[in-house]
């Protein structure tokens, strides 16, 4: 019987118990639990008769797929599959977080939450886009205002006319 001491050029393979990634197994368990709850919750939906597909189809599909993915992840983890560490792309992990930008974004979001009922989605959404672009470093105010206004009005019309979801019109009530 040969050991790694007999052949110093060969390394002993790691034992399967130490090769398992416990956080990955935890994620697999979480996926199974969330998928099972989604599937169960779909059974509690009450729909009228005569609707063969109904609103339960999508939670059943999503719950089943989530459980299957969780089980596949658990099997892959138990077989020793370990994800590669990400290189961080172009992010230098030695630098601290930019908390000023985070605070600016939080302030813009808080402003939107506080003013959406009065100003309406079209105005608040445009200001949200402009504020986020400014917080993230954009210095082209005219372009940001134009893009924000077009996106906010287009999304308002999409939700209102296309989906039938009423977003607040605010100060533009009667104009939109």
mmCIF file with all atom_site columns, C-alpha atoms in Angstrom:
data_model
loop_
_atom_site.group_PDB
_atom_site.id
_atom_site.type_symbol
_atom_site.label_atom_id
_atom_site.label_alt_id
_atom_site.label_comp_id
_atom_site.label_asym_id
_atom_site.label_entity_id
_atom_site.label_seq_id
_atom_site.pdbx_PDB_ins_code
_atom_site.Cartn_x
_atom_site.Cartn_y
_atom_site.Cartn_z
_atom_site.occupancy
_atom_site.B_iso_or_equiv
_atom_site.pdbx_formal_charge
_atom_site.auth_seq_id
_atom_site.auth_comp_id
_atom_site.auth_asym_id
_atom_site.auth_atom_id
_atom_site.pdbx_PDB_model_num
ATOM 1   C CA . UNK A 1 1   ? 0.000   0.000  0.000   1.00 0.00 ? 1   UNK A CA 1
ATOM 2   C CA . UNK A 1 2   ? 1.419   3.335  -1.009  1.00 0.00 ? 2   UNK A CA 1
ATOM 3   C CA . UNK A 1 3   ? 0.903   6.515  0.970   1.00 0.00 ? 3   UNK A CA 1
ATOM 4   C CA . UNK A 1 4   ? 1.640   10.112 0.175   1.00 0.00 ? 4   UNK A CA 1
ATOM 5   C CA . UNK A 1 5   ? 4.804   9.783  2.253   1.00 0.00 ? 5   UNK A CA 1
ATOM 6   C CA . UNK A 1 6   ? 6.097   7.062  -0.102  1.00 0.00 ? 6   UNK A CA 1
ATOM 7   C CA . UNK A 1 7   ? 5.591   9.283  -3.158  1.00 0.00 ? 7   UNK A CA 1
ATOM 8   C CA . UNK A 1 8   ? 6.227   12.903 -2.132  1.00 0.00 ? 8   UNK A CA 1
ATOM 9   C CA . UNK A 1 9   ? 5.127   14.184 -5.559  1.00 0.00 ? 9   UNK A CA 1
ATOM 10  C CA . UNK A 1 10  ? 1.543   12.994 -5.073  1.00 0.00 ? 10  UNK A CA 1
ATOM 11  C CA . UNK A 1 11  ? -0.950  14.684 -2.866  1.00 0.00 ? 11  UNK A CA 1
ATOM 12  C CA . UNK A 1 12  ? -3.660  12.863 -0.995  1.00 0.00 ? 12  UNK A CA 1
ATOM 13  C CA . UNK A 1 13  ? -7.107  13.767 -2.242  1.00 0.00 ? 13  UNK A CA 1
ATOM 14  C CA . UNK A 1 14  ? -9.238  15.692 0.226   1.00 0.00 ? 14  UNK A CA 1
ATOM 15  C CA . UNK A 1 15  ? -11.797 13.692 2.099   1.00 0.00 ? 15  UNK A CA 1
ATOM 16  C CA . UNK A 1 16  ? -15.361 14.125 0.872   1.00 0.00 ? 16  UNK A CA 1
ATOM 17  C CA . UNK A 1 17  ? -16.480 15.455 4.259   1.00 0.00 ? 17  UNK A CA 1
ATOM 18  C CA . UNK A 1 18  ? -14.062 18.396 4.144   1.00 0.00 ? 18  UNK A CA 1
ATOM 19  C CA . UNK A 1 19  ? -14.801 19.139 0.480   1.00 0.00 ? 19  UNK A CA 1
ATOM 20  C CA . UNK A 1 20  ? -18.471 19.953 1.083   1.00 0.00 ? 20  UNK A CA 1
ATOM 21  C CA . UNK A 1 21  ? -19.510 23.563 0.979   1.00 0.00 ? 21  UNK A CA 1
ATOM 22  C CA . UNK A 1 22  ? -21.901 24.024 3.907   1.00 0.00 ? 22  UNK A CA 1
ATOM 23  C CA . UNK A 1 23  ? -23.214 27.449 2.811   1.00 0.00 ? 23  UNK A CA 1
ATOM 24  C CA . UNK A 1 24  ? -24.005 25.944 -0.577  1.00 0.00 ? 24  UNK A CA 1
ATOM 25  C CA . UNK A 1 25  ? -25.923 23.132 1.136   1.00 0.00 ? 25  UNK A CA 1
ATOM 26  C CA . UNK A 1 26  ? -27.754 25.784 3.161   1.00 0.00 ? 26  UNK A CA 1
ATOM 27  C CA . UNK A 1 27  ? -28.719 27.567 -0.043  1.00 0.00 ? 27  UNK A CA 1
ATOM 28  C CA . UNK A 1 28  ? -29.945 24.278 -1.499  1.00 0.00 ? 28  UNK A CA 1
ATOM 29  C CA . UNK A 1 29  ? -32.069 23.674 1.604   1.00 0.00 ? 29  UNK A CA 1
ATOM 30  C CA . UNK A 1 30  ? -33.453 27.212 1.424   1.00 0.00 ? 30  UNK A CA 1
ATOM 31  C CA . UNK A 1 31  ? -34.397 26.699 -2.230  1.00 0.00 ? 31  UNK A CA 1
ATOM 32  C CA . UNK A 1 32  ? -36.212 23.467 -1.387  1.00 0.00 ? 32  UNK A CA 1
ATOM 33  C CA . UNK A 1 33  ? -38.102 25.097 1.494   1.00 0.00 ? 33  UNK A CA 1
ATOM 34  C CA . UNK A 1 34  ? -39.095 28.175 -0.527  1.00 0.00 ? 34  UNK A CA 1
ATOM 35  C CA . UNK A 1 35  ? -40.138 26.037 -3.490  1.00 0.00 ? 35  UNK A CA 1
ATOM 36  C CA . UNK A 1 36  ? -42.182 23.692 -1.302  1.00 0.00 ? 36  UNK A CA 1
ATOM 37  C CA . UNK A 1 37  ? -43.901 26.641 0.400   1.00 0.00 ? 37  UNK A CA 1
ATOM 38  C CA . UNK A 1 38  ? -44.656 28.219 -2.979  1.00 0.00 ? 38  UNK A CA 1
ATOM 39  C CA . UNK A 1 39  ? -46.172 24.939 -4.170  1.00 0.00 ? 39  UNK A CA 1
ATOM 40  C CA . UNK A 1 40  ? -48.200 24.602 -0.949  1.00 0.00 ? 40  UNK A CA 1
ATOM 41  C CA . UNK A 1 41  ? -49.360 28.210 -1.102  1.00 0.00 ? 41  UNK A CA 1
ATOM 42  C CA . UNK A 1 42  ? -50.629 27.629 -4.639  1.00 0.00 ? 42  UNK A CA 1
ATOM 43  C CA . UNK A 1 43  ? -52.969 24.942 -3.298  1.00 0.00 ? 43  UNK A CA 1
ATOM 44  C CA . UNK A 1 44  ? -54.660 27.513 -1.066  1.00 0.00 ? 44  UNK A CA 1
ATOM 45  C CA . UNK A 1 45  ? -55.638 29.780 -3.960  1.00 0.00 ? 45  UNK A CA 1
ATOM 46  C CA . UNK A 1 46  ? -59.374 29.766 -4.580  1.00 0.00 ? 46  UNK A CA 1
ATOM 47  C CA . UNK A 1 47  ? -60.450 30.081 -8.195  1.00 0.00 ? 47  UNK A CA 1
ATOM 48  C CA . UNK A 1 48  ? -63.774 29.703 -9.900  1.00 0.00 ? 48  UNK A CA 1
ATOM 49  C CA . UNK A 1 49  ? -64.756 26.638 -11.867 1.00 0.00 ? 49  UNK A CA 1
ATOM 50  C CA . UNK A 1 50  ? -64.276 26.428 -15.602 1.00 0.00 ? 50  UNK A CA 1
ATOM 51  C CA . UNK A 1 51  ? -60.769 27.898 -15.560 1.00 0.00 ? 51  UNK A CA 1
ATOM 52  C CA . UNK A 1 52  ? -58.468 24.946 -16.362 1.00 0.00 ? 52  UNK A CA 1
ATOM 53  C CA . UNK A 1 53  ? -55.211 26.880 -16.159 1.00 0.00 ? 53  UNK A CA 1
ATOM 54  C CA . UNK A 1 54  ? -56.074 29.555 -13.623 1.00 0.00 ? 54  UNK A CA 1
ATOM 55  C CA . UNK A 1 55  ? -53.731 31.542 -11.429 1.00 0.00 ? 55  UNK A CA 1
ATOM 56  C CA . UNK A 1 56  ? -52.380 28.414 -9.706  1.00 0.00 ? 56  UNK A CA 1
ATOM 57  C CA . UNK A 1 57  ? -50.400 27.204 -12.706 1.00 0.00 ? 57  UNK A CA 1
ATOM 58  C CA . UNK A 1 58  ? -47.481 29.601 -12.334 1.00 0.00 ? 58  UNK A CA 1
ATOM 59  C CA . UNK A 1 59  ? -46.912 29.072 -8.580  1.00 0.00 ? 59  UNK A CA 1
ATOM 60  C CA . UNK A 1 60  ? -47.029 25.306 -9.185  1.00 0.00 ? 60  UNK A CA 1
ATOM 61  C CA . UNK A 1 61  ? -44.428 25.591 -11.946 1.00 0.00 ? 61  UNK A CA 1
ATOM 62  C CA . UNK A 1 62  ? -42.208 28.022 -10.038 1.00 0.00 ? 62  UNK A CA 1
ATOM 63  C CA . UNK A 1 63  ? -42.428 25.957 -6.828  1.00 0.00 ? 63  UNK A CA 1
ATOM 64  C CA . UNK A 1 64  ? -41.618 22.727 -8.645  1.00 0.00 ? 64  UNK A CA 1
ATOM 65  C CA . UNK A 1 65  ? -38.686 24.232 -10.546 1.00 0.00 ? 65  UNK A CA 1
ATOM 66  C CA . UNK A 1 66  ? -37.319 25.790 -7.358  1.00 0.00 ? 66  UNK A CA 1
ATOM 67  C CA . UNK A 1 67  ? -37.484 22.472 -5.478  1.00 0.00 ? 67  UNK A CA 1
ATOM 68  C CA . UNK A 1 68  ? -35.817 20.629 -8.377  1.00 0.00 ? 68  UNK A CA 1
ATOM 69  C CA . UNK A 1 69  ? -33.036 23.232 -8.592  1.00 0.00 ? 69  UNK A CA 1
ATOM 70  C CA . UNK A 1 70  ? -32.492 23.012 -4.825  1.00 0.00 ? 70  UNK A CA 1
ATOM 71  C CA . UNK A 1 71  ? -32.233 19.231 -5.010  1.00 0.00 ? 71  UNK A CA 1
ATOM 72  C CA . UNK A 1 72  ? -29.840 19.407 -7.967  1.00 0.00 ? 72  UNK A CA 1
ATOM 73  C CA . UNK A 1 73  ? -27.685 21.908 -6.094  1.00 0.00 ? 73  UNK A CA 1
ATOM 74  C CA . UNK A 1 74  ? -27.614 19.626 -3.047  1.00 0.00 ? 74  UNK A CA 1
ATOM 75  C CA . UNK A 1 75  ? -26.605 16.632 -5.171  1.00 0.00 ? 75  UNK A CA 1
ATOM 76  C CA . UNK A 1 76  ? -23.878 18.630 -6.915  1.00 0.00 ? 76  UNK A CA 1
ATOM 77  C CA . UNK A 1 77  ? -22.581 19.902 -3.582  1.00 0.00 ? 77  UNK A CA 1
ATOM 78  C CA . UNK A 1 78  ? -22.530 16.448 -2.032  1.00 0.00 ? 78  UNK A CA 1
ATOM 79  C CA . UNK A 1 79  ? -20.603 15.184 -5.066  1.00 0.00 ? 79  UNK A CA 1
ATOM 80  C CA . UNK A 1 80  ? -17.917 17.778 -4.353  1.00 0.00 ? 80  UNK A CA 1
ATOM 81  C CA . UNK A 1 81  ? -18.818 20.542 -6.782  1.00 0.00 ? 81  UNK A CA 1
ATOM 82  C CA . UNK A 1 82  ? -17.508 23.807 -5.362  1.00 0.00 ? 82  UNK A CA 1
ATOM 83  C CA . UNK A 1 83  ? -18.111 27.136 -7.093  1.00 0.00 ? 83  UNK A CA 1
ATOM 84  C CA . UNK A 1 84  ? -15.104 29.121 -8.226  1.00 0.00 ? 84  UNK A CA 1
ATOM 85  C CA . UNK A 1 85  ? -14.405 32.315 -6.369  1.00 0.00 ? 85  UNK A CA 1
ATOM 86  C CA . UNK A 1 86  ? -15.201 35.355 -8.441  1.00 0.00 ? 86  UNK A CA 1
ATOM 87  C CA . UNK A 1 87  ? -12.278 37.552 -9.333  1.00 0.00 ? 87  UNK A CA 1
ATOM 88  C CA . UNK A 1 88  ? -14.282 40.682 -8.650  1.00 0.00 ? 88  UNK A CA 1
ATOM 89  C CA . UNK A 1 89  ? -14.131 41.777 -12.281 1.00 0.00 ? 89  UNK A CA 1
ATOM 90  C CA . UNK A 1 90  ? -13.073 45.407 -12.176 1.00 0.00 ? 90  UNK A CA 1
ATOM 91  C CA . UNK A 1 91  ? -13.871 45.923 -8.487  1.00 0.00 ? 91  UNK A CA 1
ATOM 92  C CA . UNK A 1 92  ? -10.974 46.554 -6.156  1.00 0.00 ? 92  UNK A CA 1
ATOM 93  C CA . UNK A 1 93  ? -12.010 44.887 -2.928  1.00 0.00 ? 93  UNK A CA 1
ATOM 94  C CA . UNK A 1 94  ? -9.346  46.719 -0.944  1.00 0.00 ? 94  UNK A CA 1
ATOM 95  C CA . UNK A 1 95  ? -11.251 50.011 -1.188  1.00 0.00 ? 95  UNK A CA 1
ATOM 96  C CA . UNK A 1 96  ? -14.046 50.709 1.281   1.00 0.00 ? 96  UNK A CA 1
ATOM 97  C CA . UNK A 1 97  ? -17.648 51.185 0.213   1.00 0.00 ? 97  UNK A CA 1
ATOM 98  C CA . UNK A 1 98  ? -18.723 54.600 -1.029  1.00 0.00 ? 98  UNK A CA 1
ATOM 99  C CA . UNK A 1 99  ? -21.207 55.410 1.720   1.00 0.00 ? 99  UNK A CA 1
ATOM 100 C CA . UNK A 1 100 ? -21.886 58.909 0.385   1.00 0.00 ? 100 UNK A CA 1
ATOM 101 C CA . UNK A 1 101 ? -23.326 57.416 -2.817  1.00 0.00 ? 101 UNK A CA 1
ATOM 102 C CA . UNK A 1 102 ? -25.391 54.959 -0.799  1.00 0.00 ? 102 UNK A CA 1
ATOM 103 C CA . UNK A 1 103 ? -26.783 57.796 1.326   1.00 0.00 ? 103 UNK A CA 1
ATOM 104 C CA . UNK A 1 104 ? -27.601 59.853 -1.776  1.00 0.00 ? 104 UNK A CA 1
ATOM 105 C CA . UNK A 1 105 ? -29.458 56.915 -3.324  1.00 0.00 ? 105 UNK A CA 1
ATOM 106 C CA . UNK A 1 106 ? -31.340 56.275 -0.068  1.00 0.00 ? 106 UNK A CA 1
ATOM 107 C CA . UNK A 1 107 ? -32.298 59.955 0.082   1.00 0.00 ? 107 UNK A CA 1
ATOM 108 C CA . UNK A 1 108 ? -33.564 59.932 -3.499  1.00 0.00 ? 108 UNK A CA 1
ATOM 109 C CA . UNK A 1 109 ? -35.602 56.805 -2.795  1.00 0.00 ? 109 UNK A CA 1
ATOM 110 C CA . UNK A 1 110 ? -37.030 58.289 0.412   1.00 0.00 ? 110 UNK A CA 1
ATOM 111 C CA . UNK A 1 111 ? -37.948 61.478 -1.478  1.00 0.00 ? 111 UNK A CA 1
ATOM 112 C CA . UNK A 1 112 ? -39.781 59.362 -4.072  1.00 0.00 ? 112 UNK A CA 1
ATOM 113 C CA . UNK A 1 113 ? -41.690 57.427 -1.417  1.00 0.00 ? 113 UNK A CA 1
ATOM 114 C CA . UNK A 1 114 ? -42.751 60.631 0.332   1.00 0.00 ? 114 UNK A CA 1
ATOM 115 C CA . UNK A 1 115 ? -43.823 62.512 -2.798  1.00 0.00 ? 115 UNK A CA 1
ATOM 116 C CA . UNK A 1 116 ? -45.305 59.903 -5.127  1.00 0.00 ? 116 UNK A CA 1
ATOM 117 C CA . UNK A 1 117 ? -48.881 60.360 -3.903  1.00 0.00 ? 117 UNK A CA 1
ATOM 118 C CA . UNK A 1 118 ? -48.746 64.147 -4.343  1.00 0.00 ? 118 UNK A CA 1
ATOM 119 C CA . UNK A 1 119 ? -46.540 64.505 -7.425  1.00 0.00 ? 119 UNK A CA 1
ATOM 120 C CA . UNK A 1 120 ? -47.654 61.273 -9.100  1.00 0.00 ? 120 UNK A CA 1
ATOM 121 C CA . UNK A 1 121 ? -45.585 58.559 -10.734 1.00 0.00 ? 121 UNK A CA 1
ATOM 122 C CA . UNK A 1 122 ? -44.695 60.486 -13.894 1.00 0.00 ? 122 UNK A CA 1
ATOM 123 C CA . UNK A 1 123 ? -43.019 63.326 -11.987 1.00 0.00 ? 123 UNK A CA 1
ATOM 124 C CA . UNK A 1 124 ? -41.672 61.248 -9.088  1.00 0.00 ? 124 UNK A CA 1
ATOM 125 C CA . UNK A 1 125 ? -40.358 58.556 -11.442 1.00 0.00 ? 125 UNK A CA 1
ATOM 126 C CA . UNK A 1 126 ? -38.561 61.145 -13.538 1.00 0.00 ? 126 UNK A CA 1
ATOM 127 C CA . UNK A 1 127 ? -37.051 62.725 -10.429 1.00 0.00 ? 127 UNK A CA 1
ATOM 128 C CA . UNK A 1 128 ? -36.086 59.259 -9.185  1.00 0.00 ? 128 UNK A CA 1
ATOM 129 C CA . UNK A 1 129 ? -34.174 58.587 -12.401 1.00 0.00 ? 129 UNK A CA 1
ATOM 130 C CA . UNK A 1 130 ? -32.501 62.011 -12.369 1.00 0.00 ? 130 UNK A CA 1
ATOM 131 C CA . UNK A 1 131 ? -31.559 61.664 -8.686  1.00 0.00 ? 131 UNK A CA 1
ATOM 132 C CA . UNK A 1 132 ? -30.140 58.161 -9.125  1.00 0.00 ? 132 UNK A CA 1
ATOM 133 C CA . UNK A 1 133 ? -28.171 59.195 -12.208 1.00 0.00 ? 133 UNK A CA 1
ATOM 134 C CA . UNK A 1 134 ? -26.772 62.202 -10.315 1.00 0.00 ? 134 UNK A CA 1
ATOM 135 C CA . UNK A 1 135 ? -25.914 60.035 -7.297  1.00 0.00 ? 135 UNK A CA 1
ATOM 136 C CA . UNK A 1 136 ? -24.037 57.586 -9.501  1.00 0.00 ? 136 UNK A CA 1
ATOM 137 C CA . UNK A 1 137 ? -21.966 60.289 -11.156 1.00 0.00 ? 137 UNK A CA 1
ATOM 138 C CA . UNK A 1 138 ? -23.835 61.539 -14.225 1.00 0.00 ? 138 UNK A CA 1
ATOM 139 C CA . UNK A 1 139 ? -23.275 65.207 -14.953 1.00 0.00 ? 139 UNK A CA 1
ATOM 140 C CA . UNK A 1 140 ? -25.534 65.593 -18.012 1.00 0.00 ? 140 UNK A CA 1
ATOM 141 C CA . UNK A 1 141 ? -28.639 67.036 -16.365 1.00 0.00 ? 141 UNK A CA 1
ATOM 142 C CA . UNK A 1 142 ? -30.596 67.794 -19.551 1.00 0.00 ? 142 UNK A CA 1
ATOM 143 C CA . UNK A 1 143 ? -30.204 64.250 -20.894 1.00 0.00 ? 143 UNK A CA 1
ATOM 144 C CA . UNK A 1 144 ? -31.062 62.739 -17.505 1.00 0.00 ? 144 UNK A CA 1
ATOM 145 C CA . UNK A 1 145 ? -34.238 64.826 -17.230 1.00 0.00 ? 145 UNK A CA 1
ATOM 146 C CA . UNK A 1 146 ? -35.331 63.899 -20.764 1.00 0.00 ? 146 UNK A CA 1
ATOM 147 C CA . UNK A 1 147 ? -34.632 60.176 -20.326 1.00 0.00 ? 147 UNK A CA 1
ATOM 148 C CA . UNK A 1 148 ? -36.261 60.161 -16.880 1.00 0.00 ? 148 UNK A CA 1
ATOM 149 C CA . UNK A 1 149 ? -39.382 61.929 -18.144 1.00 0.00 ? 149 UNK A CA 1
ATOM 150 C CA . UNK A 1 150 ? -39.765 59.626 -21.146 1.00 0.00 ? 150 UNK A CA 1
ATOM 151 C CA . UNK A 1 151 ? -39.243 56.494 -19.061 1.00 0.00 ? 151 UNK A CA 1
ATOM 152 C CA . UNK A 1 152 ? -41.601 57.619 -16.282 1.00 0.00 ? 152 UNK A CA 1
ATOM 153 C CA . UNK A 1 153 ? -44.421 58.648 -18.613 1.00 0.00 ? 153 UNK A CA 1
ATOM 154 C CA . UNK A 1 154 ? -43.982 55.534 -20.768 1.00 0.00 ? 154 UNK A CA 1
ATOM 155 C CA . UNK A 1 155 ? -44.050 53.250 -17.715 1.00 0.00 ? 155 UNK A CA 1
ATOM 156 C CA . UNK A 1 156 ? -47.122 55.111 -16.378 1.00 0.00 ? 156 UNK A CA 1
ATOM 157 C CA . UNK A 1 157 ? -48.955 54.518 -19.650 1.00 0.00 ? 157 UNK A CA 1
ATOM 158 C CA . UNK A 1 158 ? -47.769 50.907 -19.833 1.00 0.00 ? 158 UNK A CA 1
ATOM 159 C CA . UNK A 1 159 ? -49.097 50.144 -16.353 1.00 0.00 ? 159 UNK A CA 1
ATOM 160 C CA . UNK A 1 160 ? -52.286 52.209 -16.766 1.00 0.00 ? 160 UNK A CA 1
ATOM 161 C CA . UNK A 1 161 ? -53.310 51.186 -20.289 1.00 0.00 ? 161 UNK A CA 1
ATOM 162 C CA . UNK A 1 162 ? -51.474 47.917 -20.840 1.00 0.00 ? 162 UNK A CA 1
ATOM 163 C CA . UNK A 1 163 ? -51.811 46.219 -17.461 1.00 0.00 ? 163 UNK A CA 1
ATOM 164 C CA . UNK A 1 164 ? -54.754 48.079 -15.958 1.00 0.00 ? 164 UNK A CA 1
ATOM 165 C CA . UNK A 1 165 ? -52.740 49.002 -12.850 1.00 0.00 ? 165 UNK A CA 1
ATOM 166 C CA . UNK A 1 166 ? -53.552 52.504 -11.711 1.00 0.00 ? 166 UNK A CA 1
ATOM 167 C CA . UNK A 1 167 ? -50.476 54.480 -10.698 1.00 0.00 ? 167 UNK A CA 1
ATOM 168 C CA . UNK A 1 168 ? -51.035 57.895 -9.110  1.00 0.00 ? 168 UNK A CA 1
ATOM 169 C CA . UNK A 1 169 ? -51.164 60.726 -11.640 1.00 0.00 ? 169 UNK A CA 1
ATOM 170 C CA . UNK A 1 170 ? -50.638 63.389 -8.956  1.00 0.00 ? 170 UNK A CA 1
ATOM 171 C CA . UNK A 1 171 ? -50.276 66.944 -10.233 1.00 0.00 ? 171 UNK A CA 1
ATOM 172 C CA . UNK A 1 172 ? -50.611 65.718 -13.826 1.00 0.00 ? 172 UNK A CA 1
ATOM 173 C CA . UNK A 1 173 ? -54.111 64.342 -13.222 1.00 0.00 ? 173 UNK A CA 1
ATOM 174 C CA . UNK A 1 174 ? -56.155 65.235 -16.263 1.00 0.00 ? 174 UNK A CA 1
ATOM 175 C CA . UNK A 1 175 ? -53.053 65.767 -18.405 1.00 0.00 ? 175 UNK A CA 1
ATOM 176 C CA . UNK A 1 176 ? -51.982 62.135 -18.648 1.00 0.00 ? 176 UNK A CA 1
#
